[in-house]
């Protein structure tokens, strides 16, 4: 009887292993076919183009893909990702089901949710079939399956991790303000020394969300679809904070930097005391490039800061969907991820799971310089979840109505 049970158990294990091998083989065969189909294709990769180091990294990836796969990667530099989403929506309205102008798009949660809602993504899930998906771990990093609380459903590929950090020049500022309340006091006591990028810039909107979450004590309403019935009540603390801060902002709140690279430059030039970025290594990379002094350091608020994962998505009508998947797979490779994590290139934290890498691959990450201004993983452990994506356009509209005219 015992031998019989062992025999049946062994058969079940053997069947599972055979199925796993069959699935893996099928995926490998499918990807080989994909590589063949991608040869000679051109991928129009629409991605924010406001940072030279990111542009340089994408250019490097394009050269690798051209050399190895005869695939051309064209970086279409965006100032606002929403404009690309609007273009895809217009193509759908015009009945352009194939031959779309965008093959691959760098997206955040708000834009992904809009694309998902409007049916602008590839119909079938594709991400978990990428060979390099095996290097990720959704249990250790659940955010690779959920973008701003919106399930990805296998329709966007994780590209990097991000967390809001504040940078300051320790030679000028000894004790930076580490909460929304402390920052309000700092602004009042130091007129003209603080600002943030103008919404709808991503960092500008992230700063507004950070302050709102802190002041509202992470009101549960923020993690549900925005409701007009309670919008004014939930956001009242944010507008009160901004009304109080505005007269003492840089240029009296009548002008705002366009984006975080401009903000970083203002810090380097000594015009402001605190800058903001959504990359923990941004300041270290800027120091290495000579754009910031060696005395610059970073910090997060005591209660934590916003953290998320950013992704790559393929539109429903992409002209080169096969090559787009090939690009996404390469961007998820240990080779591409370790280069991106290097502060000399970008400094973007990886989405890969270290236990799933080989010893040599792990060593490549371990050897990366952390950067003089980059916080430790322990220090970055205090994170805040992104609100539901529907809050972004509503906050943006409310901010523009109240402050964009400089009133």
PDB file of C-alpha atoms in Angstrom, residues 34-283:
ATOM      1  CA  UNK A  34       8.765  36.493 -31.744  1.00  0.00           C
ATOM      2  CA  UNK A  35      12.448  37.238 -32.317  1.00  0.00           C
ATOM      3  CA  UNK A  36      12.150  36.156 -35.930  1.00  0.00           C
ATOM      4  CA  UNK A  37       9.073  38.338 -36.456  1.00  0.00           C
ATOM      5  CA  UNK A  38      10.788  41.314 -34.778  1.00  0.00           C
ATOM      6  CA  UNK A  39      13.789  41.312 -37.096  1.00  0.00           C
ATOM      7  CA  UNK A  40      13.888  44.488 -39.139  1.00  0.00           C
ATOM      8  CA  UNK A  41      11.027  46.110 -37.211  1.00  0.00           C
ATOM      9  CA  UNK A  42      11.178  49.642 -35.843  1.00  0.00           C
ATOM     10  CA  UNK A  43       9.821  50.340 -32.351  1.00  0.00           C
ATOM     11  CA  UNK A  44       8.608  53.862 -31.720  1.00  0.00           C
ATOM     12  CA  UNK A  45       9.191  54.118 -27.985  1.00  0.00           C
ATOM     13  CA  UNK A  46       7.338  57.093 -26.537  1.00  0.00           C
ATOM     14  CA  UNK A  47       9.015  58.053 -23.255  1.00  0.00           C
ATOM     15  CA  UNK A  48       9.620  61.209 -21.261  1.00  0.00           C
ATOM     16  CA  UNK A  49      12.659  62.968 -22.714  1.00  0.00           C
ATOM     17  CA  UNK A  50      13.397  65.549 -20.040  1.00  0.00           C
ATOM     18  CA  UNK A  51      16.496  63.973 -18.495  1.00  0.00           C
ATOM     19  CA  UNK A  52      19.758  63.546 -20.418  1.00  0.00           C
ATOM     20  CA  UNK A  53      20.896  60.471 -18.464  1.00  0.00           C
ATOM     21  CA  UNK A  54      17.625  58.643 -19.167  1.00  0.00           C
ATOM     22  CA  UNK A  55      17.816  59.579 -22.845  1.00  0.00           C
ATOM     23  CA  UNK A  56      21.378  58.268 -22.954  1.00  0.00           C
ATOM     24  CA  UNK A  57      20.333  54.979 -21.349  1.00  0.00           C
ATOM     25  CA  UNK A  58      17.549  54.453 -23.882  1.00  0.00           C
ATOM     26  CA  UNK A  59      20.028  55.191 -26.661  1.00  0.00           C
ATOM     27  CA  UNK A  60      22.374  52.517 -25.255  1.00  0.00           C
ATOM     28  CA  UNK A  61      19.536  49.974 -25.155  1.00  0.00           C
ATOM     29  CA  UNK A  62      18.649  50.838 -28.733  1.00  0.00           C
ATOM     30  CA  UNK A  63      22.200  50.158 -29.887  1.00  0.00           C
ATOM     31  CA  UNK A  64      22.252  46.763 -28.142  1.00  0.00           C
ATOM     32  CA  UNK A  65      18.924  45.784 -29.695  1.00  0.00           C
ATOM     33  CA  UNK A  66      20.085  46.871 -33.137  1.00  0.00           C
ATOM     34  CA  UNK A  67      23.314  44.877 -32.885  1.00  0.00           C
ATOM     35  CA  UNK A  68      21.766  41.706 -31.510  1.00  0.00           C
ATOM     36  CA  UNK A  69      18.290  41.590 -33.023  1.00  0.00           C
ATOM     37  CA  UNK A  70      18.306  43.889 -36.060  1.00  0.00           C
ATOM     38  CA  UNK A  71      15.564  45.884 -34.296  1.00  0.00           C
ATOM     39  CA  UNK A  72      15.495  49.676 -34.416  1.00  0.00           C
ATOM     40  CA  UNK A  73      14.469  51.588 -31.289  1.00  0.00           C
ATOM     41  CA  UNK A  74      13.355  55.174 -31.888  1.00  0.00           C
ATOM     42  CA  UNK A  75      12.979  57.255 -28.732  1.00  0.00           C
ATOM     43  CA  UNK A  76      10.089  59.670 -29.233  1.00  0.00           C
ATOM     44  CA  UNK A  77      10.805  62.195 -26.479  1.00  0.00           C
ATOM     45  CA  UNK A  78       7.684  63.324 -24.612  1.00  0.00           C
ATOM     46  CA  UNK A  79       7.126  66.252 -22.285  1.00  0.00           C
ATOM     47  CA  UNK A  80       3.823  64.777 -21.088  1.00  0.00           C
ATOM     48  CA  UNK A  81       2.852  61.104 -21.404  1.00  0.00           C
ATOM     49  CA  UNK A  82      -0.830  62.028 -21.416  1.00  0.00           C
ATOM     50  CA  UNK A  83      -0.347  63.519 -24.888  1.00  0.00           C
ATOM     51  CA  UNK A  84       0.694  60.093 -26.197  1.00  0.00           C
ATOM     52  CA  UNK A  85      -2.346  58.475 -24.573  1.00  0.00           C
ATOM     53  CA  UNK A  86      -4.555  61.092 -26.241  1.00  0.00           C
ATOM     54  CA  UNK A  87      -2.948  60.259 -29.600  1.00  0.00           C
ATOM     55  CA  UNK A  88      -3.695  56.543 -29.187  1.00  0.00           C
ATOM     56  CA  UNK A  89      -7.269  57.384 -28.188  1.00  0.00           C
ATOM     57  CA  UNK A  90      -7.660  59.550 -31.293  1.00  0.00           C
ATOM     58  CA  UNK A  91      -6.364  56.706 -33.466  1.00  0.00           C
ATOM     59  CA  UNK A  92      -8.922  54.354 -31.945  1.00  0.00           C
ATOM     60  CA  UNK A  93     -11.721  56.855 -32.544  1.00  0.00           C
ATOM     61  CA  UNK A  94     -10.589  57.112 -36.176  1.00  0.00           C
ATOM     62  CA  UNK A  95     -10.788  53.320 -36.544  1.00  0.00           C
ATOM     63  CA  UNK A  96      -7.016  52.816 -36.817  1.00  0.00           C
ATOM     64  CA  UNK A  97      -6.865  49.266 -35.491  1.00  0.00           C
ATOM     65  CA  UNK A  98      -3.417  48.557 -36.937  1.00  0.00           C
ATOM     66  CA  UNK A  99      -0.349  50.562 -37.859  1.00  0.00           C
ATOM     67  CA  UNK A 100      -0.490  52.830 -34.833  1.00  0.00           C
ATOM     68  CA  UNK A 101       2.110  55.539 -34.330  1.00  0.00           C
ATOM     69  CA  UNK A 102       3.212  54.252 -30.896  1.00  0.00           C
ATOM     70  CA  UNK A 103       4.682  50.793 -30.288  1.00  0.00           C
ATOM     71  CA  UNK A 104       5.850  51.074 -26.704  1.00  0.00           C
ATOM     72  CA  UNK A 105       4.991  53.607 -24.002  1.00  0.00           C
ATOM     73  CA  UNK A 106       6.587  54.438 -20.639  1.00  0.00           C
ATOM     74  CA  UNK A 107       3.584  54.891 -18.368  1.00  0.00           C
ATOM     75  CA  UNK A 108       2.610  55.726 -14.818  1.00  0.00           C
ATOM     76  CA  UNK A 109      -0.494  54.568 -12.957  1.00  0.00           C
ATOM     77  CA  UNK A 110      -2.750  57.369 -14.067  1.00  0.00           C
ATOM     78  CA  UNK A 111      -2.019  56.861 -17.761  1.00  0.00           C
ATOM     79  CA  UNK A 112      -2.195  53.075 -17.485  1.00  0.00           C
ATOM     80  CA  UNK A 113      -5.606  53.296 -15.846  1.00  0.00           C
ATOM     81  CA  UNK A 114      -6.814  55.625 -18.605  1.00  0.00           C
ATOM     82  CA  UNK A 115      -5.532  53.249 -21.304  1.00  0.00           C
ATOM     83  CA  UNK A 116      -7.072  50.243 -19.605  1.00  0.00           C
ATOM     84  CA  UNK A 117     -10.417  51.997 -19.217  1.00  0.00           C
ATOM     85  CA  UNK A 118     -10.494  53.045 -22.878  1.00  0.00           C
ATOM     86  CA  UNK A 119      -9.333  49.696 -24.272  1.00  0.00           C
ATOM     87  CA  UNK A 120      -6.051  51.100 -25.578  1.00  0.00           C
ATOM     88  CA  UNK A 121      -3.829  48.194 -24.487  1.00  0.00           C
ATOM     89  CA  UNK A 122      -2.985  44.863 -26.129  1.00  0.00           C
ATOM     90  CA  UNK A 123      -5.975  42.552 -25.754  1.00  0.00           C
ATOM     91  CA  UNK A 124      -4.074  39.556 -24.427  1.00  0.00           C
ATOM     92  CA  UNK A 125      -1.711  39.446 -21.419  1.00  0.00           C
ATOM     93  CA  UNK A 126       1.896  39.188 -22.590  1.00  0.00           C
ATOM     94  CA  UNK A 127       4.250  40.127 -19.778  1.00  0.00           C
ATOM     95  CA  UNK A 128       4.532  36.830 -17.891  1.00  0.00           C
ATOM     96  CA  UNK A 129       5.485  35.067 -21.145  1.00  0.00           C
ATOM     97  CA  UNK A 130       8.637  37.187 -21.454  1.00  0.00           C
ATOM     98  CA  UNK A 131      11.715  35.015 -20.724  1.00  0.00           C
ATOM     99  CA  UNK A 132      13.130  37.611 -18.315  1.00  0.00           C
ATOM    100  CA  UNK A 133       9.944  37.667 -16.219  1.00  0.00           C
ATOM    101  CA  UNK A 134      11.497  34.695 -14.392  1.00  0.00           C
ATOM    102  CA  UNK A 135      13.848  37.101 -12.633  1.00  0.00           C
ATOM    103  CA  UNK A 136      10.989  38.903 -10.874  1.00  0.00           C
ATOM    104  CA  UNK A 137       9.115  37.954  -7.704  1.00  0.00           C
ATOM    105  CA  UNK A 138       5.582  39.307  -7.338  1.00  0.00           C
ATOM    106  CA  UNK A 139       5.326  37.979  -3.780  1.00  0.00           C
ATOM    107  CA  UNK A 140       8.350  39.980  -2.652  1.00  0.00           C
ATOM    108  CA  UNK A 141       7.359  42.994  -4.777  1.00  0.00           C
ATOM    109  CA  UNK A 142       3.547  42.965  -5.263  1.00  0.00           C
ATOM    110  CA  UNK A 143       3.733  46.381  -6.934  1.00  0.00           C
ATOM    111  CA  UNK A 144       4.842  44.729 -10.198  1.00  0.00           C
ATOM    112  CA  UNK A 145       1.275  43.424 -10.503  1.00  0.00           C
ATOM    113  CA  UNK A 146      -0.521  46.614  -9.510  1.00  0.00           C
ATOM    114  CA  UNK A 147       0.002  50.105 -10.893  1.00  0.00           C
ATOM    115  CA  UNK A 148      -1.367  52.835  -8.595  1.00  0.00           C
ATOM    116  CA  UNK A 149      -3.789  50.236  -7.145  1.00  0.00           C
ATOM    117  CA  UNK A 150      -4.839  49.221 -10.686  1.00  0.00           C
ATOM    118  CA  UNK A 151      -4.188  45.517 -11.507  1.00  0.00           C
ATOM    119  CA  UNK A 152      -1.845  45.262 -14.488  1.00  0.00           C
ATOM    120  CA  UNK A 153      -3.391  41.986 -15.736  1.00  0.00           C
ATOM    121  CA  UNK A 154      -0.146  41.143 -17.527  1.00  0.00           C
ATOM    122  CA  UNK A 155      -0.503  44.092 -19.900  1.00  0.00           C
ATOM    123  CA  UNK A 156       2.453  46.215 -18.825  1.00  0.00           C
ATOM    124  CA  UNK A 157       5.991  45.189 -17.978  1.00  0.00           C
ATOM    125  CA  UNK A 158       7.774  46.506 -14.872  1.00  0.00           C
ATOM    126  CA  UNK A 159      10.798  48.632 -15.694  1.00  0.00           C
ATOM    127  CA  UNK A 160      12.009  50.195 -12.454  1.00  0.00           C
ATOM    128  CA  UNK A 161      11.160  51.208  -8.908  1.00  0.00           C
ATOM    129  CA  UNK A 162      10.848  54.716  -7.575  1.00  0.00           C
ATOM    130  CA  UNK A 163      10.421  56.563  -4.303  1.00  0.00           C
ATOM    131  CA  UNK A 164       9.978  60.244  -3.624  1.00  0.00           C
ATOM    132  CA  UNK A 165      13.067  61.741  -1.996  1.00  0.00           C
ATOM    133  CA  UNK A 166      14.083  65.245  -0.991  1.00  0.00           C
ATOM    134  CA  UNK A 167      17.615  66.560  -1.493  1.00  0.00           C
ATOM    135  CA  UNK A 168      19.362  69.453   0.253  1.00  0.00           C
ATOM    136  CA  UNK A 169      22.806  70.988   0.544  1.00  0.00           C
ATOM    137  CA  UNK A 170      24.081  70.025   3.992  1.00  0.00           C
ATOM    138  CA  UNK A 171      26.608  72.878   3.810  1.00  0.00           C
ATOM    139  CA  UNK A 172      23.727  75.374   3.917  1.00  0.00           C
ATOM    140  CA  UNK A 173      20.941  73.472   5.661  1.00  0.00           C
ATOM    141  CA  UNK A 174      21.749  71.532   8.806  1.00  0.00           C
ATOM    142  CA  UNK A 175      18.345  70.028   9.686  1.00  0.00           C
ATOM    143  CA  UNK A 176      15.885  69.619   6.802  1.00  0.00           C
ATOM    144  CA  UNK A 177      12.125  69.559   7.509  1.00  0.00           C
ATOM    145  CA  UNK A 178      10.905  65.955   7.566  1.00  0.00           C
ATOM    146  CA  UNK A 179       7.135  66.290   7.506  1.00  0.00           C
ATOM    147  CA  UNK A 180       4.471  68.330   5.745  1.00  0.00           C
ATOM    148  CA  UNK A 181       3.955  70.397   8.907  1.00  0.00           C
ATOM    149  CA  UNK A 182       7.690  71.009   9.382  1.00  0.00           C
ATOM    150  CA  UNK A 183       8.030  71.946   5.714  1.00  0.00           C
ATOM    151  CA  UNK A 184       5.232  74.511   6.058  1.00  0.00           C
ATOM    152  CA  UNK A 185       7.082  76.096   8.962  1.00  0.00           C
ATOM    153  CA  UNK A 186      10.345  76.063   6.992  1.00  0.00           C
ATOM    154  CA  UNK A 187       8.761  77.779   4.003  1.00  0.00           C
ATOM    155  CA  UNK A 188       7.272  80.480   6.231  1.00  0.00           C
ATOM    156  CA  UNK A 189      10.641  81.108   7.896  1.00  0.00           C
ATOM    157  CA  UNK A 190      12.662  81.017   4.642  1.00  0.00           C
ATOM    158  CA  UNK A 191      10.769  82.917   1.911  1.00  0.00           C
ATOM    159  CA  UNK A 192      11.713  82.077  -1.660  1.00  0.00           C
ATOM    160  CA  UNK A 193      13.775  79.005  -0.764  1.00  0.00           C
ATOM    161  CA  UNK A 194      11.326  76.238  -1.706  1.00  0.00           C
ATOM    162  CA  UNK A 195       9.262  75.301  -4.743  1.00  0.00           C
ATOM    163  CA  UNK A 196       8.037  72.243  -6.656  1.00  0.00           C
ATOM    164  CA  UNK A 197       7.522  71.423 -10.353  1.00  0.00           C
ATOM    165  CA  UNK A 198       4.347  72.813 -11.861  1.00  0.00           C
ATOM    166  CA  UNK A 199       1.493  70.317 -12.157  1.00  0.00           C
ATOM    167  CA  UNK A 200       0.627  68.381 -14.256  1.00  0.00           C
ATOM    168  CA  UNK A 201       4.339  67.486 -14.164  1.00  0.00           C
ATOM    169  CA  UNK A 202       4.656  64.026 -12.591  1.00  0.00           C
ATOM    170  CA  UNK A 203       6.924  65.138  -9.730  1.00  0.00           C
ATOM    171  CA  UNK A 204       4.726  68.175  -9.067  1.00  0.00           C
ATOM    172  CA  UNK A 205       1.645  65.974  -8.819  1.00  0.00           C
ATOM    173  CA  UNK A 206       3.524  63.455  -6.660  1.00  0.00           C
ATOM    174  CA  UNK A 207       4.458  66.239  -4.254  1.00  0.00           C
ATOM    175  CA  UNK A 208       0.791  67.275  -3.955  1.00  0.00           C
ATOM    176  CA  UNK A 209      -0.198  63.663  -3.246  1.00  0.00           C
ATOM    177  CA  UNK A 210       2.569  63.346  -0.649  1.00  0.00           C
ATOM    178  CA  UNK A 211       1.364  66.402   1.255  1.00  0.00           C
ATOM    179  CA  UNK A 212      -2.289  65.364   0.959  1.00  0.00           C
ATOM    180  CA  UNK A 213      -1.620  61.852   2.281  1.00  0.00           C
ATOM    181  CA  UNK A 214       0.310  63.230   5.243  1.00  0.00           C
ATOM    182  CA  UNK A 215      -2.206  65.918   6.154  1.00  0.00           C
ATOM    183  CA  UNK A 216      -5.224  63.634   5.727  1.00  0.00           C
ATOM    184  CA  UNK A 217      -3.509  60.825   7.640  1.00  0.00           C
ATOM    185  CA  UNK A 218      -3.871  58.592   4.573  1.00  0.00           C
ATOM    186  CA  UNK A 219      -7.640  59.030   4.370  1.00  0.00           C
ATOM    187  CA  UNK A 220      -9.108  55.720   3.087  1.00  0.00           C
ATOM    188  CA  UNK A 221     -11.055  57.732   0.501  1.00  0.00           C
ATOM    189  CA  UNK A 222      -7.771  58.350  -1.330  1.00  0.00           C
ATOM    190  CA  UNK A 223      -7.520  54.661  -2.141  1.00  0.00           C
ATOM    191  CA  UNK A 224     -10.963  54.477  -3.720  1.00  0.00           C
ATOM    192  CA  UNK A 225     -12.184  56.091  -6.969  1.00  0.00           C
ATOM    193  CA  UNK A 226     -12.486  59.844  -6.384  1.00  0.00           C
ATOM    194  CA  UNK A 227     -15.942  60.885  -5.189  1.00  0.00           C
ATOM    195  CA  UNK A 228     -17.120  64.448  -5.822  1.00  0.00           C
ATOM    196  CA  UNK A 229     -19.290  64.235  -2.723  1.00  0.00           C
ATOM    197  CA  UNK A 230     -16.251  64.222  -0.424  1.00  0.00           C
ATOM    198  CA  UNK A 231     -13.511  65.641  -2.664  1.00  0.00           C
ATOM    199  CA  UNK A 232     -13.595  69.117  -1.103  1.00  0.00           C
ATOM    200  CA  UNK A 233     -13.561  67.754   2.443  1.00  0.00           C
ATOM    201  CA  UNK A 234     -10.714  65.296   1.821  1.00  0.00           C
ATOM    202  CA  UNK A 235      -8.537  67.829   0.007  1.00  0.00           C
ATOM    203  CA  UNK A 236      -9.262  70.870   2.211  1.00  0.00           C
ATOM    204  CA  UNK A 237      -6.056  70.385   4.303  1.00  0.00           C
ATOM    205  CA  UNK A 238      -3.941  70.421   1.117  1.00  0.00           C
ATOM    206  CA  UNK A 239      -5.408  73.700  -0.179  1.00  0.00           C
ATOM    207  CA  UNK A 240      -5.037  75.283   3.255  1.00  0.00           C
ATOM    208  CA  UNK A 241      -1.360  74.187   3.318  1.00  0.00           C
ATOM    209  CA  UNK A 242      -0.737  75.560  -0.168  1.00  0.00           C
ATOM    210  CA  UNK A 243      -2.579  78.826   0.477  1.00  0.00           C
ATOM    211  CA  UNK A 244      -0.351  79.412   3.486  1.00  0.00           C
ATOM    212  CA  UNK A 245       2.833  78.408   1.642  1.00  0.00           C
ATOM    213  CA  UNK A 246       2.281  80.165  -1.694  1.00  0.00           C
ATOM    214  CA  UNK A 247       3.369  83.747  -0.781  1.00  0.00           C
ATOM    215  CA  UNK A 248       6.679  82.391   0.532  1.00  0.00           C
ATOM    216  CA  UNK A 249       7.463  80.004  -2.303  1.00  0.00           C
ATOM    217  CA  UNK A 250      10.187  80.679  -4.879  1.00  0.00           C
ATOM    218  CA  UNK A 251       9.064  83.665  -6.957  1.00  0.00           C
ATOM    219  CA  UNK A 252       6.125  84.051  -4.581  1.00  0.00           C
ATOM    220  CA  UNK A 253       4.389  81.086  -6.168  1.00  0.00           C
ATOM    221  CA  UNK A 254       3.808  83.037  -9.386  1.00  0.00           C
ATOM    222  CA  UNK A 255       6.057  80.667 -11.384  1.00  0.00           C
ATOM    223  CA  UNK A 256       7.134  77.059 -10.971  1.00  0.00           C
ATOM    224  CA  UNK A 257       9.961  74.944 -12.448  1.00  0.00           C
ATOM    225  CA  UNK A 258       8.927  72.843 -15.447  1.00  0.00           C
ATOM    226  CA  UNK A 259      10.275  69.557 -14.055  1.00  0.00           C
ATOM    227  CA  UNK A 260      12.666  68.002 -11.558  1.00  0.00           C
ATOM    228  CA  UNK A 261      15.878  68.491 -13.604  1.00  0.00           C
ATOM    229  CA  UNK A 262      15.166  72.235 -13.509  1.00  0.00           C
ATOM    230  CA  UNK A 263      14.454  71.941  -9.788  1.00  0.00           C
ATOM    231  CA  UNK A 264      17.749  70.111  -9.318  1.00  0.00           C
ATOM    232  CA  UNK A 265      19.566  72.891 -11.165  1.00  0.00           C
ATOM    233  CA  UNK A 266      17.988  75.501  -8.886  1.00  0.00           C
ATOM    234  CA  UNK A 267      19.360  73.564  -5.912  1.00  0.00           C
ATOM    235  CA  UNK A 268      22.796  73.355  -7.513  1.00  0.00           C
ATOM    236  CA  UNK A 269      22.761  77.090  -8.231  1.00  0.00           C
ATOM    237  CA  UNK A 270      21.845  77.838  -4.619  1.00  0.00           C
ATOM    238  CA  UNK A 271      18.496  79.443  -5.531  1.00  0.00           C
ATOM    239  CA  UNK A 272      16.507  77.011  -3.380  1.00  0.00           C
ATOM    240  CA  UNK A 273      17.306  74.812  -0.380  1.00  0.00           C
ATOM    241  CA  UNK A 274      15.364  71.629  -1.177  1.00  0.00           C
ATOM    242  CA  UNK A 275      14.749  69.699  -4.402  1.00  0.00           C
ATOM    243  CA  UNK A 276      12.508  66.705  -5.090  1.00  0.00           C
ATOM    244  CA  UNK A 277      12.978  63.619  -7.261  1.00  0.00           C
ATOM    245  CA  UNK A 278      11.321  60.226  -7.660  1.00  0.00           C
ATOM    246  CA  UNK A 279      14.644  58.403  -7.802  1.00  0.00           C
ATOM    247  CA  UNK A 280      16.605  57.759  -4.579  1.00  0.00           C
ATOM    248  CA  UNK A 281      19.888  57.896  -6.517  1.00  0.00           C
ATOM    249  CA  UNK A 282      19.176  61.058  -8.514  1.00  0.00           C
ATOM    250  CA  UNK A 283      21.252  63.346  -6.295  1.00  0.00           C
TER     251      UNK A 283
END
